[in-house]
GROMACS .gro file of C-alpha atoms in nm:
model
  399
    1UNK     CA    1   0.000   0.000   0.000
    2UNK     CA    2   0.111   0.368  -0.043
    3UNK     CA    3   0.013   0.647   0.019
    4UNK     CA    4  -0.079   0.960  -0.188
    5UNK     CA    5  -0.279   1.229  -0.013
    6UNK     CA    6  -0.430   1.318   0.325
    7UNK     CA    7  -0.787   1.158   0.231
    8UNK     CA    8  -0.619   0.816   0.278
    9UNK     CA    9  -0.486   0.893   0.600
   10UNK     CA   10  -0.832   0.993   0.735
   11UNK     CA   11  -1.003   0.706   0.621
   12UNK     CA   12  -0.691   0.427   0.710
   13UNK     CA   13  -0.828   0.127   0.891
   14UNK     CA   14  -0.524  -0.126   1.029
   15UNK     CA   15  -0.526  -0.439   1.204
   16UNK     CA   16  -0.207  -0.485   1.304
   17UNK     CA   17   0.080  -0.265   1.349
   18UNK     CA   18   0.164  -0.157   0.963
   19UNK     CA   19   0.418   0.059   0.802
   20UNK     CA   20   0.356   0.192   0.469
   21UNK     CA   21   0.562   0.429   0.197
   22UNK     CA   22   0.459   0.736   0.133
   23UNK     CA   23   0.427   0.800  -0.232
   24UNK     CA   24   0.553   1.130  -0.305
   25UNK     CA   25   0.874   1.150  -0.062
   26UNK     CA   26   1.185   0.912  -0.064
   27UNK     CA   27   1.230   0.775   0.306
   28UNK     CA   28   0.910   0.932   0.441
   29UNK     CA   29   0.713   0.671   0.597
   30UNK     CA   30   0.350   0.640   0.807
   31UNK     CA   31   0.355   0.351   1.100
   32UNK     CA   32   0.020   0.296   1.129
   33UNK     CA   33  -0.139   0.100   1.409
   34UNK     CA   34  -0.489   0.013   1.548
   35UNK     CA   35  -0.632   0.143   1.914
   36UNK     CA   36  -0.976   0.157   2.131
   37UNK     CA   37  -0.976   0.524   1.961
   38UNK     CA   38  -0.929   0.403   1.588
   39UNK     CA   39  -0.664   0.403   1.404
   40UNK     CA   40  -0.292   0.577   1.522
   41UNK     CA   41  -0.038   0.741   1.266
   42UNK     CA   42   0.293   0.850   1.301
   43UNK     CA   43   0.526   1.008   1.031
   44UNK     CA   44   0.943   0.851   1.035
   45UNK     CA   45   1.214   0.946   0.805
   46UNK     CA   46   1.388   0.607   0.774
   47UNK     CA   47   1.729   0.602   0.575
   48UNK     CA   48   2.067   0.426   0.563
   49UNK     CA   49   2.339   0.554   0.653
   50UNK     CA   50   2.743   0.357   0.729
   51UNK     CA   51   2.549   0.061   0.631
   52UNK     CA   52   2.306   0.109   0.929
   53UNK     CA   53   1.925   0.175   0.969
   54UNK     CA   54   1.816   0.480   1.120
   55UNK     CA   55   1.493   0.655   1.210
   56UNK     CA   56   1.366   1.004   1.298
   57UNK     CA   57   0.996   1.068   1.441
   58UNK     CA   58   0.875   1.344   1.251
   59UNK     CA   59   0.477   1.359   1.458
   60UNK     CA   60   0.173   1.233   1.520
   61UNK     CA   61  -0.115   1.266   1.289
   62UNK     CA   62  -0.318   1.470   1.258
   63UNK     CA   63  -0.132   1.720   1.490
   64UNK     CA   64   0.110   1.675   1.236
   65UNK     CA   65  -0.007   1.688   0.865
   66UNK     CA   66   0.105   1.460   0.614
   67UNK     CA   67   0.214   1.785   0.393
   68UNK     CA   68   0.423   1.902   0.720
   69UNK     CA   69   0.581   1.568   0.703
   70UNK     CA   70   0.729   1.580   0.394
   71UNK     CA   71   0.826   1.941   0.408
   72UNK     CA   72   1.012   1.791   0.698
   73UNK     CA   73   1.166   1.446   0.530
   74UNK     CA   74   1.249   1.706   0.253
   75UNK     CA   75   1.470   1.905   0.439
   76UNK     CA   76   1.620   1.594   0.597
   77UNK     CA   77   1.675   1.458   0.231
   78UNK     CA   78   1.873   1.752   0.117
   79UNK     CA   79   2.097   1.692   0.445
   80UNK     CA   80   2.181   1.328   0.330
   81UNK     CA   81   2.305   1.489  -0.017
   82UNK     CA   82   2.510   1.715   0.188
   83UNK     CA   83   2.671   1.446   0.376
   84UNK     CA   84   2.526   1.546   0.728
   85UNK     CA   85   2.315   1.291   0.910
   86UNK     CA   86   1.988   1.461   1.018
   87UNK     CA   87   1.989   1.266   1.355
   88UNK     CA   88   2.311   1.439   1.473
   89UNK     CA   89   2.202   1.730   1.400
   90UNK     CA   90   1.884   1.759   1.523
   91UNK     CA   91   2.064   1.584   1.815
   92UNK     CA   92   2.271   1.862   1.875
   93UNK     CA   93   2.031   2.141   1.830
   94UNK     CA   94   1.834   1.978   2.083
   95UNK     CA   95   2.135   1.950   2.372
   96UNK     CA   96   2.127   2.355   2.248
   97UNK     CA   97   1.819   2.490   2.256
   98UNK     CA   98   1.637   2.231   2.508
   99UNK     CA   99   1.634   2.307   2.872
  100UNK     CA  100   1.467   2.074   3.159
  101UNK     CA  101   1.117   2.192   3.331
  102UNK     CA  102   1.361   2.237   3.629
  103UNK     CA  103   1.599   2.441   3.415
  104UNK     CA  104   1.273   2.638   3.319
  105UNK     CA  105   1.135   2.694   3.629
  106UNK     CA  106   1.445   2.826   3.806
  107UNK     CA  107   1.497   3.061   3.537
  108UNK     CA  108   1.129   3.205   3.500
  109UNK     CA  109   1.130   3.196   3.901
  110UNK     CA  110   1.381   3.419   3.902
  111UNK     CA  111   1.193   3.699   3.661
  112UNK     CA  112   0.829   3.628   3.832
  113UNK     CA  113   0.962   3.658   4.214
  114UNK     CA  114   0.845   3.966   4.258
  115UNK     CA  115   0.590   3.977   4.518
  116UNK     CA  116   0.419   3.702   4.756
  117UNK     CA  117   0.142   3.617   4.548
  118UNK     CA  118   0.372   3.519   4.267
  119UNK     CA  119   0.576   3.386   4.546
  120UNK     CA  120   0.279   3.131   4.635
  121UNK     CA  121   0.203   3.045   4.258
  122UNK     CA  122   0.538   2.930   4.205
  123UNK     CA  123   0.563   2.716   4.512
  124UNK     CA  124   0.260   2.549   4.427
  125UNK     CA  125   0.375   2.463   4.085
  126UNK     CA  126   0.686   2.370   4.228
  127UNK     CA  127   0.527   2.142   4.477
  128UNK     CA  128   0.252   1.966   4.213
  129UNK     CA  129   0.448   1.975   3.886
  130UNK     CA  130   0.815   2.071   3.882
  131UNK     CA  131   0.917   1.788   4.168
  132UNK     CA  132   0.735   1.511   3.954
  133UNK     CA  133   0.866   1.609   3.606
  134UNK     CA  134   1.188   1.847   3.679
  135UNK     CA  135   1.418   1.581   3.456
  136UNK     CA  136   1.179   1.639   3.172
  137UNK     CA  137   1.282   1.843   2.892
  138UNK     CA  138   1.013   2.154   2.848
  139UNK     CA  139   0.897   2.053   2.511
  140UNK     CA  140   0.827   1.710   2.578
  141UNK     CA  141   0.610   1.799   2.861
  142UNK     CA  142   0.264   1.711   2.792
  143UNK     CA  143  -0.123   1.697   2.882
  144UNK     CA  144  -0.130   1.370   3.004
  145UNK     CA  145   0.122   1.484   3.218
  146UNK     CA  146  -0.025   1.778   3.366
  147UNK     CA  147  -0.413   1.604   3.378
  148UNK     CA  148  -0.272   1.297   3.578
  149UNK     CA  149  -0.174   1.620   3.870
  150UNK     CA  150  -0.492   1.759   3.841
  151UNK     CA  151  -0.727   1.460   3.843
  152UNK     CA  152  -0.583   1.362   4.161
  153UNK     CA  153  -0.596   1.697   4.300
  154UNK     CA  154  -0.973   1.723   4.208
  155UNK     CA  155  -1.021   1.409   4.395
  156UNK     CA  156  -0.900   1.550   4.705
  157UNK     CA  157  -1.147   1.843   4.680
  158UNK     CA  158  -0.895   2.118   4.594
  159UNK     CA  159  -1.021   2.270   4.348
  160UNK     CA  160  -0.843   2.625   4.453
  161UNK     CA  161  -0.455   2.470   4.414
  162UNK     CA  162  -0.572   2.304   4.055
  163UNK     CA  163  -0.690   2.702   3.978
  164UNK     CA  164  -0.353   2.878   4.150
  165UNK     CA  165  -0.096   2.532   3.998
  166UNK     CA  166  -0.232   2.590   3.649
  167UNK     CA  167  -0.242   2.978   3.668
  168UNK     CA  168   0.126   2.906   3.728
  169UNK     CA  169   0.266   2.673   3.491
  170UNK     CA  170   0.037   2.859   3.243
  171UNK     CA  171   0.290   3.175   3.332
  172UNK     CA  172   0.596   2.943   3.349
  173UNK     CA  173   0.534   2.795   2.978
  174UNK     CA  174   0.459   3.148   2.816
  175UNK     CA  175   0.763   3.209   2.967
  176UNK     CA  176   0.918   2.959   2.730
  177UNK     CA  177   0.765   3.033   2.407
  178UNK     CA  178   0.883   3.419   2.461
  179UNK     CA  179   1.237   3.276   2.517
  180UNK     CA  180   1.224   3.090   2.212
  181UNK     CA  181   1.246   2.742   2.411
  182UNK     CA  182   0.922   2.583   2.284
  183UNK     CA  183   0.734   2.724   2.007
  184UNK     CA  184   0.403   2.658   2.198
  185UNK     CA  185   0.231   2.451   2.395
  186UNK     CA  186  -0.069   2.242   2.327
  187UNK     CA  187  -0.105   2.215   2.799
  188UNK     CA  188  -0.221   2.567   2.705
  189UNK     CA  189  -0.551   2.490   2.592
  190UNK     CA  190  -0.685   2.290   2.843
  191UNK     CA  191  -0.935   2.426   2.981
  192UNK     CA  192  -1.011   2.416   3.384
  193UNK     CA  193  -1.326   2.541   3.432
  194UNK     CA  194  -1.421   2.254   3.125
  195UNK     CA  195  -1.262   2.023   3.328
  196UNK     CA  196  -1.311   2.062   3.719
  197UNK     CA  197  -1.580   2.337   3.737
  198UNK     CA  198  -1.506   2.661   3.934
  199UNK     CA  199  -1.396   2.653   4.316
  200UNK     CA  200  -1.628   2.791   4.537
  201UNK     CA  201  -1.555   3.086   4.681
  202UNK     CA  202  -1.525   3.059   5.110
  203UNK     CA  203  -1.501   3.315   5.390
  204UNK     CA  204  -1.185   3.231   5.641
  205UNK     CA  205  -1.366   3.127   5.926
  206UNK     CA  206  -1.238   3.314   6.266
  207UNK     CA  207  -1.333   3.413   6.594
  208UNK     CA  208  -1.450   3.763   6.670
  209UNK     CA  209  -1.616   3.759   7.025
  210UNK     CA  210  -1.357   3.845   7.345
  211UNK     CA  211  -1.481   3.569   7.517
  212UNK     CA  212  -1.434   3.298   7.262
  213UNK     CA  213  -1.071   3.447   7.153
  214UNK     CA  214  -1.002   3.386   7.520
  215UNK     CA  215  -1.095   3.035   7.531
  216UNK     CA  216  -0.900   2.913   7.236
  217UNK     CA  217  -0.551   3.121   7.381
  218UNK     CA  218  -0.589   2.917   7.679
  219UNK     CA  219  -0.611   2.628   7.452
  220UNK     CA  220  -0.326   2.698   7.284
  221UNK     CA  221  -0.131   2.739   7.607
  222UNK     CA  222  -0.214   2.341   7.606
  223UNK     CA  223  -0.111   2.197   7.311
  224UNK     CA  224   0.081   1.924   7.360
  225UNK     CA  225   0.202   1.870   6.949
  226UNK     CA  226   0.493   1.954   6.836
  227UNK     CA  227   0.710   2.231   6.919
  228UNK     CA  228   0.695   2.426   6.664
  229UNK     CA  229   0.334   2.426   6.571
  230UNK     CA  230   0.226   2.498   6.955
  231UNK     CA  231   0.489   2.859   6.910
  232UNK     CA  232   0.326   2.903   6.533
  233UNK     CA  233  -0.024   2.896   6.731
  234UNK     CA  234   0.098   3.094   7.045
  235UNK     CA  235   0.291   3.355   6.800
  236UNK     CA  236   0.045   3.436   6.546
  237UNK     CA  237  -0.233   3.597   6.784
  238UNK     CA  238  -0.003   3.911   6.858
  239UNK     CA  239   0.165   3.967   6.472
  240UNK     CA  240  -0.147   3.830   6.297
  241UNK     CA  241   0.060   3.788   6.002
  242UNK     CA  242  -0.043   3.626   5.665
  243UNK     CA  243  -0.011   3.233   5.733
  244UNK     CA  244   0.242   3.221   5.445
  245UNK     CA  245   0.416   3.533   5.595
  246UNK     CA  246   0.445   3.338   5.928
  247UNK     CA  247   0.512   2.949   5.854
  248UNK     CA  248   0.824   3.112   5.600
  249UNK     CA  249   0.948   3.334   5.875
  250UNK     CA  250   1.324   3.309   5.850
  251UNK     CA  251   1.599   3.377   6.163
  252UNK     CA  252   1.736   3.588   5.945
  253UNK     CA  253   1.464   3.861   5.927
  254UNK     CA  254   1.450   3.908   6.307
  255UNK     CA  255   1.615   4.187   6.476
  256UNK     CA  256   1.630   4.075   6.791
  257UNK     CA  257   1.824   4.404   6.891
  258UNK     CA  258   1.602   4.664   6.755
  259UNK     CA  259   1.289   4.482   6.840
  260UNK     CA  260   1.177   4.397   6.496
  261UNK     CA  261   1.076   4.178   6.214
  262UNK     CA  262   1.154   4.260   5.845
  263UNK     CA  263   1.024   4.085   5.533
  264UNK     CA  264   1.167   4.110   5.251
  265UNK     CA  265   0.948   4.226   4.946
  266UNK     CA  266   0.952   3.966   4.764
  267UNK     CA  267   0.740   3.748   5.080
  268UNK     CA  268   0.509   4.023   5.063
  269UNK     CA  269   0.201   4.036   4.879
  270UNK     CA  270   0.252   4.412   4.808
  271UNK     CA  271   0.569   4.385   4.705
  272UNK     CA  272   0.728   4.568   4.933
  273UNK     CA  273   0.930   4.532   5.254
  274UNK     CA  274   0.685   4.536   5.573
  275UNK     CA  275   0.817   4.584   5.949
  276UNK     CA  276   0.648   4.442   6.230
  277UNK     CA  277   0.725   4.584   6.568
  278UNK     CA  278   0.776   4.343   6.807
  279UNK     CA  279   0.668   4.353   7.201
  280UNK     CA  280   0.859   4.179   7.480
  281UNK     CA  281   0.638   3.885   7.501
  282UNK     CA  282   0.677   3.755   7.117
  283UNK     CA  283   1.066   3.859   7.173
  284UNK     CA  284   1.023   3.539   7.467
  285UNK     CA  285   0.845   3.340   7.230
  286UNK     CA  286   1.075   3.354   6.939
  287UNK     CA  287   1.386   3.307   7.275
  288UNK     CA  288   1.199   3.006   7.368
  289UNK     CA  289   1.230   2.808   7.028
  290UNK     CA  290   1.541   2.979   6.942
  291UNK     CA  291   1.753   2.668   7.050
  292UNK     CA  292   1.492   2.436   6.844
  293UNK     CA  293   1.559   2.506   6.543
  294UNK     CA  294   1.774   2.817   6.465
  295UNK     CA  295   2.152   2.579   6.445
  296UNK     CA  296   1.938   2.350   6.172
  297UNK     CA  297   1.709   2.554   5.991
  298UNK     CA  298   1.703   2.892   5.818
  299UNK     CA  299   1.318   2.880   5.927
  300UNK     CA  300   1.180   2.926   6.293
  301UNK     CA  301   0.878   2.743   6.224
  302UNK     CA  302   1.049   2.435   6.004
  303UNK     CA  303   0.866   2.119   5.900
  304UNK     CA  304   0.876   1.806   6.139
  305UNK     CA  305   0.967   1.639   5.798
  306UNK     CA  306   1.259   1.813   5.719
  307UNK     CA  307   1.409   2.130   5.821
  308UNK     CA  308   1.477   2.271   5.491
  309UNK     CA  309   1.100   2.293   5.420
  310UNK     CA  310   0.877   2.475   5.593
  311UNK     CA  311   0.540   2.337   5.794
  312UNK     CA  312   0.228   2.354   5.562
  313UNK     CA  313  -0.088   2.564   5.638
  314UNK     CA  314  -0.265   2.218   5.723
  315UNK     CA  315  -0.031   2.130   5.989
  316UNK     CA  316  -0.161   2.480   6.174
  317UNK     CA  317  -0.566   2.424   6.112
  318UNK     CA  318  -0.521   2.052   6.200
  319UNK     CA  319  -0.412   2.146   6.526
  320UNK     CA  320  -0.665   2.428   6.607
  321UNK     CA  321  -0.906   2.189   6.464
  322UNK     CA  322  -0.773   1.922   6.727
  323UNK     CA  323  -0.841   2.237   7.018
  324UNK     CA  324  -1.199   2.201   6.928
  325UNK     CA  325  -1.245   2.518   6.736
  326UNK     CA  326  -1.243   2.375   6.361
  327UNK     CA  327  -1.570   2.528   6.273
  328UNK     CA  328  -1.552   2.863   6.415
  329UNK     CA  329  -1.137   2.923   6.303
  330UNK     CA  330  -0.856   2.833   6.056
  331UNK     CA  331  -0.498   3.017   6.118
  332UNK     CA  332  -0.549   3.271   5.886
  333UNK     CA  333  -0.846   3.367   6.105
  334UNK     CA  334  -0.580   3.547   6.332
  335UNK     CA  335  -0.577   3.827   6.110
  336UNK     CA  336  -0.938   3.866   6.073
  337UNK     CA  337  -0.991   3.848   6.489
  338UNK     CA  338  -0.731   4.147   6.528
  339UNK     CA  339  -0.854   4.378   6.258
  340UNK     CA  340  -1.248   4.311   6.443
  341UNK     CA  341  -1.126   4.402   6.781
  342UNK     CA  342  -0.886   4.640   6.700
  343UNK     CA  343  -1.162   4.824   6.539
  344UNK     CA  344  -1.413   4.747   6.799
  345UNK     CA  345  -1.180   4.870   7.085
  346UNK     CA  346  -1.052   5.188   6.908
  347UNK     CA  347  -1.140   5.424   7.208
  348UNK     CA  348  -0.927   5.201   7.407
  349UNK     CA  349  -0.574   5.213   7.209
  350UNK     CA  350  -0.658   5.562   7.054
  351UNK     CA  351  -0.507   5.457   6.701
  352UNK     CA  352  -0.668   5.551   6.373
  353UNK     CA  353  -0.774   5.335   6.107
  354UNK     CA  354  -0.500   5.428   5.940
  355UNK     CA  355  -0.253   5.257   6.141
  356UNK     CA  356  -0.465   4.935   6.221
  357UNK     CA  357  -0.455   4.899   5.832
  358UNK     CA  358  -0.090   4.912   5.825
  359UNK     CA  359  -0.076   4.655   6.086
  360UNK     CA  360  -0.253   4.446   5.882
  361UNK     CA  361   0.006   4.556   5.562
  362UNK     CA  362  -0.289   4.727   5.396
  363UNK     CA  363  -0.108   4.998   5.200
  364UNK     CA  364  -0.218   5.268   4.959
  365UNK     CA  365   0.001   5.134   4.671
  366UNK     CA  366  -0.098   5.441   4.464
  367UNK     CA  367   0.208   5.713   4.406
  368UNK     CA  368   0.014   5.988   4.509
  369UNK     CA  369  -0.080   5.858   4.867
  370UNK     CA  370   0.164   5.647   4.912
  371UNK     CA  371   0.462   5.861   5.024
  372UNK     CA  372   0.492   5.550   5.232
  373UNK     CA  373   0.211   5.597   5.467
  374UNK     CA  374   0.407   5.894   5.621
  375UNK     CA  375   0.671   5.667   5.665
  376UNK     CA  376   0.467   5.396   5.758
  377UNK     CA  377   0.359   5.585   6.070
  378UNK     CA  378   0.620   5.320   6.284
  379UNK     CA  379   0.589   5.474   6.601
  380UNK     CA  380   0.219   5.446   6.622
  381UNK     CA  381   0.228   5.109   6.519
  382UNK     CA  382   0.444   5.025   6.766
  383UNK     CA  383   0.252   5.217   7.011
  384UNK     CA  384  -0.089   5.028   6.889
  385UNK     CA  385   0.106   4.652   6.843
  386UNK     CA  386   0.198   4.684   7.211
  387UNK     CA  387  -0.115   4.750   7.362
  388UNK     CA  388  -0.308   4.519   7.143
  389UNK     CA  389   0.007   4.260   7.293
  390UNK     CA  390  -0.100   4.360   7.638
  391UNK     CA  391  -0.440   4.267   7.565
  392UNK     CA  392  -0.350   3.949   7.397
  393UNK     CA  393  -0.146   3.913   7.783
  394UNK     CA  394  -0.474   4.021   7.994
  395UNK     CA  395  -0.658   3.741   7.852
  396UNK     CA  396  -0.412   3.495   7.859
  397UNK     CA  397  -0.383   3.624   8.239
  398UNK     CA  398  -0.038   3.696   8.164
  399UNK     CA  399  -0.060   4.058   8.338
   0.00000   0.00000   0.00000
């Protein structure tokens, strides 16, 4: 059998695996072979060459046309009257030109770190994608690939990482088209909302009465877990930091002299460096699990894992949910609880809403305004982050 246009292809029923000439090419050929979907086709250039057989895969039908294919064998044809075997060449473009996912992802990482939402989308991608397929090289990741992740995400009910671990390698693999490493991407037309519907959107659940903030202080007072997520839980109700702001805290943003924490911008979801005052009873805190992990970990709040990772936001809302307050709190809650009684109890502290807002690292990013928040007004905040740390103490019965 040969073959002489595309109508043949279309219509090609096999039984068995079959290779057949194509017609109009020398050393094109179509392998041919049945399946549960119908019939497969593949396009080789086959020649000899030092008295051996060789063969290139040129692509899959119909992604790749049978015209394509012998524009392709073609060029590969005029290489062999040259003298130069297409296979080395092609080999060595590729050890050129192709670069790993990992190789990818460090390199676009380095562009798109920029602020901590970008921060979080590549971590995610790292975590789901890049640590199952970082050997790959970029243009021989596929869709199978990427829909055997997501199906077993969407399994476990989270449908928000599948939304934030797509939005992400989406970003990475545009990345690599502008940079000339893939000329596209077929991943880039799946489509999620197709696929796994659209993640409901949730309020944070927290705790906004005195009374019941009280109770679950005390209860954190006695955890008996581990170290480091009874501190996380005992820490985060005075600097009410973002969870991701807090379970990536690093020894090396402390000031232990001046009585601060700085994060870098590029932790921050504003993009910007933020300064968080610290009172004398977080500066005990942070003392007491100094020894713990500060010789063996650039975090303070490592994993139990390993200490080169840090503990996951699960680890944290396990444990309050083990206090007996899963329904009414999750640790991100702490943020919501401050900015609700800080407001309520602004006659008491005498700060405006100004400076609770900055607390909370909610910044007029607009030029005009900006003019850093009258330089980020750091003496009332430290005024207003010590008396809402004295109130944290009163209920604790600390003072």
């Amino acid at each position: 059998m040969i073959i002489v246009n595309d109508k043949q292809l279309k219509t090609l029923i096999v039984k068995k695996r079959t290779y057949i000439k194509d017609a109009c090419t020398k050393n094109l050929y179509i392998e041919a072979k049945d399946s549960l979907k119908g019939t497969i086709i593949f396009f080789y250039f086959r020649y000899r060459l030092n008295k051996k057989i060789q063969s290139i895969k040129i692509g899959k039908y119909p992604t790749t046309t049978l015209s394509s294919a012998r524009e392709k064998a073609n060029i590969f044809n005029d290489m062999l009257a040259q003298k130069i075997d297409p296979k080395e060449q092609i080999q060595d473009k590729g050890v050129k030109k192709s670069k790993t996912v990992k190789e990818i992802f460090h390199e676009w990482s380095q562009v798109f770190y920029k602020n901590n939402t970008s921060y979080n989308l590549s971590k995610r991608l790292e975590t789901h994608i890049i640590s199952k397929y970082e050997d790959k090289h970029i243009n021989e990741l596929a869709k199978n690939d990427i829909l055997l992740v997501l199906d077993k995400l969407y399994v476990e009910g989270k449908l928000e990482t599948i939304k934030r671990v797509f939005l992400g390698l989406k970003k990475m693999l545009m990345y690599a088209i502008n940079k000339e490493y893939i000329e596209n991407s077929n991943i880039l037309t799946l489509d999620m909302k197709a696929l796994y519907g659209s993640p409901k959107k949730q309020n944070l659940r927290a705790i906004t009465k005195e009374e019941r903030f009280k109770e679950l202080l005390l209860a954190i007072e006695n955890y008996n877990g581990s170290i480091f997520t009874k501190v996380a839980l005992q820490i985060s109700p005075y600097l009410f930091l973002r969870s991701t702001n807090i379970r990536n805290l690093e020894w090396s943003e402390i000031d232990f002299k001046n009585l601060k924490i700085i994060i870098p911008a590029n932790k921050m979801k504003g993009g910007e460096d933020f300064i968080i005052p610290l009172s004398e009873s977080v500066i005990k805190l942070f003392e007491f699990i100094k020894p713990f992990s500060f010789h063996n970990s650039k975090y303070v709040f490592p994993s139990d894992i390993s200490k080169s990772k840090t503990m996951s936001e699960n680890t944290l809302n396990q444990a309050i949910k083990r206090l007996g307050f899963g329904d009414e709190m999750v640790f991100h809650g702490f943020r919501t609880t401050a900015s609700t009684l800080l407001y309520e109890f602004k006659n008491l502290h005498g700060q405006d809403s100004e400076v609770i807002e900055l607390c909370l690292d909610h910044r007029e990013r607009n030029n005009v305004k900006a003019t850093y928040n009258r330089s980020l007004r750091l003496n009332d905040r430290k005024l207003l982050m010590q008396w809402w740390s004295d109130y944290v103490d009163n209920l604790k019965g600390i003072i």
